[in-house]
Amino acid sequence: VGCDRSKNLVDICGEKHFQAFVCDALSVPIRSGSCDACISIAVIHHFSTVERRLATIRELVRLLRPGGKALIYVWAMEQEYKNQKSKYLKEKNGSKNKDKEMSTGTAQRLLCDSGPDNSSQDSAWSDQLLNDLKDESCGAKPVADFRLPVHTNRTSFHSQDLLVPWHLKGGTKKKEERVDTVLVPGASKELQELSPVFHRYYHVFCEGELEAVCRSLDCVKVQKSYYDQGNWCVILEKL
């Protein structure tokens, strides 16, 4: 059974005769302890605070039966690991059209973001975890004044918290939608006139960070933690 925040993606699953429904990863309407295994791929790095990322993993664990396992993938800060570039970086030369669309002047813009909500019950723990992670810095530059840099696609990350451009191809913009427009060199006249670019929030994980969050839960055992093509991955078991 699958679930996703996007109704369009869930509709595609339905067309392919898969079982899927729309929900929020922070509150999954499935009975506790009813799953043998859970998979979370490229989801948790979209949550903007330590508290929400922890809550998402806790919700994933809630669904598992004792002895059940979960596999989690998140985007890694280290896109070059052990002298090997990730697939994400390697595709730069083979994705010329994408580079034209994504590597634009908007990459230099800074967008404001509100600060984290420190009222959570996990604040003390998250502050300690963040301090520990800062001590084990992975080369990320601190984000000043809660201003998020816009990432240049197919390049290494210079901040753990950032916005990644999403170029809308072949779609129509609704009047109420607020989007950035960019000029794309070499593109058609129609594309040059209006090229909507949306921005998605990402928190890219440093080595050991995902594992540390998982180990903070006393009801799980981390069976394996590894790196896979620009992602940090954990397999955990519910005790």
XYZ file of C-alpha atoms in Angstrom:
239
model
C 0.000 0.000 0.000
C 1.411 3.374 -0.989
C 0.703 6.907 0.148
C 1.803 10.311 -1.069
C 1.032 13.983 -0.521
C 0.491 14.451 -4.257
C -2.965 13.532 -5.553
C -1.668 13.460 -9.133
C 0.937 10.828 -8.266
C -1.631 8.789 -6.350
C -3.951 8.962 -9.369
C -1.152 7.532 -11.530
C -0.805 4.657 -9.066
C -4.552 4.041 -9.385
C -4.302 3.955 -13.160
C -1.626 1.265 -12.808
C -3.932 -0.683 -10.430
C -1.781 -0.123 -7.347
C -3.267 0.616 -3.926
C -2.410 4.162 -2.863
C -3.990 7.103 -1.074
C -3.255 10.746 -0.261
C -1.968 11.570 3.213
C 0.638 13.443 5.231
C 3.792 11.617 6.373
C 3.344 13.192 9.809
C -0.044 11.495 10.230
C -0.589 8.268 8.297
C -4.121 6.805 8.706
C -2.960 3.211 9.153
C -3.334 1.152 12.320
C -0.270 1.031 14.602
C 1.846 -2.098 14.384
C 0.162 -3.346 11.216
C 3.065 -3.239 8.741
C 5.851 -5.757 8.212
C 7.944 -3.167 6.409
C 7.858 0.524 5.477
C 9.805 2.448 2.854
C 10.397 6.196 2.864
C 12.278 7.384 -0.222
C 13.147 11.065 -0.762
C 10.517 12.346 1.675
C 12.081 13.298 4.996
C 14.562 15.760 3.458
C 11.605 17.998 2.541
C 10.697 18.702 6.199
C 12.140 22.012 7.356
C 12.826 21.397 11.060
C 14.604 18.750 13.133
C 11.357 18.221 15.056
C 9.337 17.423 11.936
C 12.003 15.096 10.555
C 12.084 13.230 13.869
C 8.275 13.095 14.012
C 8.145 11.627 10.504
C 10.498 8.797 11.451
C 8.559 8.219 14.675
C 5.341 7.930 12.634
C 7.036 5.464 10.281
C 8.086 3.336 13.258
C 4.570 3.481 14.731
C 3.235 1.642 11.690
C 5.676 -1.262 12.101
C 4.980 -4.433 14.024
C 7.701 -5.480 16.519
C 10.504 -6.891 14.415
C 9.299 -4.951 11.382
C 11.840 -3.012 9.326
C 11.966 0.369 7.621
C 14.193 1.654 4.815
C 14.812 5.403 4.656
C 16.553 7.384 1.896
C 17.403 11.105 2.115
C 19.491 13.376 -0.096
C 23.135 13.630 1.005
C 25.161 16.780 1.472
C 28.115 14.768 0.176
C 27.447 14.389 -3.535
C 31.088 13.413 -3.957
C 31.949 10.565 -1.570
C 35.131 8.506 -1.386
C 36.416 10.264 -4.519
C 33.335 9.204 -6.480
C 30.793 11.658 -7.896
C 27.121 10.798 -7.470
C 24.829 10.108 -10.406
C 23.292 13.524 -9.741
C 26.607 15.270 -10.485
C 27.594 12.933 -13.318
C 24.386 13.695 -15.222
C 25.383 17.338 -15.597
C 27.064 16.829 -18.971
C 24.301 14.574 -20.253
C 21.465 16.900 -19.306
C 22.177 20.016 -21.345
C 18.536 20.963 -21.692
C 17.961 20.600 -17.965
C 21.030 22.686 -17.246
C 19.724 25.465 -19.469
C 16.427 25.380 -17.640
C 17.774 25.052 -14.126
C 21.117 26.914 -14.084
C 19.775 30.423 -14.335
C 20.163 33.745 -12.625
C 17.617 32.679 -10.034
C 20.290 30.453 -8.527
C 21.859 33.574 -7.070
C 18.651 34.811 -5.486
C 18.017 34.512 -1.792
C 14.520 33.825 -0.552
C 13.394 34.490 2.992
C 12.146 31.687 5.188
C 10.583 31.843 8.617
C 12.545 30.579 11.584
C 11.914 27.214 13.262
C 9.221 26.769 15.860
C 11.010 26.115 19.127
C 7.884 25.192 21.069
C 8.205 21.484 20.265
C 8.776 18.962 23.024
C 11.834 17.781 21.101
C 13.517 21.202 21.079
C 16.069 20.425 23.779
C 17.017 17.200 22.059
C 17.152 18.820 18.614
C 19.328 21.676 19.875
C 21.784 19.156 21.296
C 21.754 17.129 18.070
C 22.334 20.237 15.966
C 25.236 21.272 18.185
C 26.746 17.805 17.843
C 26.333 17.943 14.079
C 27.931 21.374 13.920
C 30.917 19.959 15.806
C 31.132 17.284 13.108
C 30.773 19.823 10.308
C 30.583 18.403 6.799
C 31.632 21.643 5.170
C 28.214 23.294 5.011
C 28.092 27.051 5.298
C 25.697 28.355 7.976
C 22.532 30.005 6.705
C 22.422 33.553 8.079
C 19.203 35.333 8.973
C 17.106 32.354 7.842
C 17.744 33.241 4.193
C 17.814 30.177 1.980
C 20.100 29.972 -1.056
C 18.662 28.705 -4.332
C 20.660 25.710 -5.528
C 22.261 25.550 -8.972
C 21.178 22.218 -10.412
C 23.716 19.406 -10.936
C 26.290 21.047 -8.664
C 27.604 20.264 -5.199
C 25.699 21.567 -2.181
C 27.072 24.521 -0.212
C 24.298 24.669 2.379
C 22.272 22.013 4.191
C 19.068 24.027 3.939
C 18.237 25.267 0.458
C 15.690 25.651 -2.299
C 15.972 23.570 -5.467
C 14.490 24.999 -8.698
C 11.761 22.973 -10.365
C 11.219 23.996 -13.979
C 7.643 23.452 -15.152
C 7.626 22.069 -18.686
C 4.537 21.959 -20.873
C 2.205 23.148 -18.138
C -0.091 26.140 -17.844
C 0.205 28.656 -15.049
C -2.912 29.502 -13.109
C -3.541 33.171 -12.472
C -3.334 32.809 -8.720
C 0.020 30.987 -8.817
C 3.060 33.085 -7.993
C 6.115 31.848 -9.869
C 9.458 33.188 -10.961
C 10.066 33.597 -14.679
C 13.495 33.189 -16.201
C 15.020 33.686 -19.640
C 16.481 30.467 -21.001
C 19.225 30.980 -23.596
C 18.587 29.070 -26.811
C 15.021 28.190 -25.860
C 11.971 28.787 -28.007
C 10.362 32.223 -28.047
C 7.364 30.904 -26.113
C 9.605 29.378 -23.424
C 11.693 32.541 -23.208
C 8.595 34.662 -22.662
C 7.339 32.594 -19.741
C 9.307 29.864 -18.032
C 7.801 29.182 -14.582
C 10.251 28.014 -11.943
C 9.024 26.677 -8.601
C 11.283 26.173 -5.591
C 11.215 23.081 -3.368
C 12.725 23.100 0.126
C 15.421 20.526 0.932
C 17.451 19.741 4.023
C 20.388 17.689 2.747
C 21.837 15.328 5.372
C 25.464 15.133 6.488
C 27.139 11.778 7.103
C 25.802 10.242 10.328
C 22.926 12.707 10.709
C 20.081 10.411 9.618
C 21.483 7.580 11.721
C 21.726 9.885 14.755
C 18.064 10.897 14.405
C 17.006 7.241 14.162
C 19.111 6.228 17.174
C 17.436 8.938 19.259
C 14.311 6.752 19.289
C 14.531 4.118 22.008
C 12.136 1.753 20.228
C 14.333 1.060 17.205
C 17.618 -0.607 16.325
C 19.668 0.678 13.381
C 20.643 -2.401 11.400
C 22.531 -0.669 8.641
C 23.570 2.841 7.624
C 25.127 3.433 4.197
C 25.675 5.795 1.262
C 24.045 5.138 -2.113
C 24.426 7.436 -5.139
C 24.151 10.767 -3.347
C 21.782 9.511 -0.635
C 22.210 8.573 3.011
C 20.254 5.446 3.833
C 19.231 3.628 6.997
C 17.613 0.256 7.610
C 16.071 0.117 11.068
C 14.155 -2.497 13.028
C 11.394 -1.882 15.553
C 12.102 -3.485 18.914
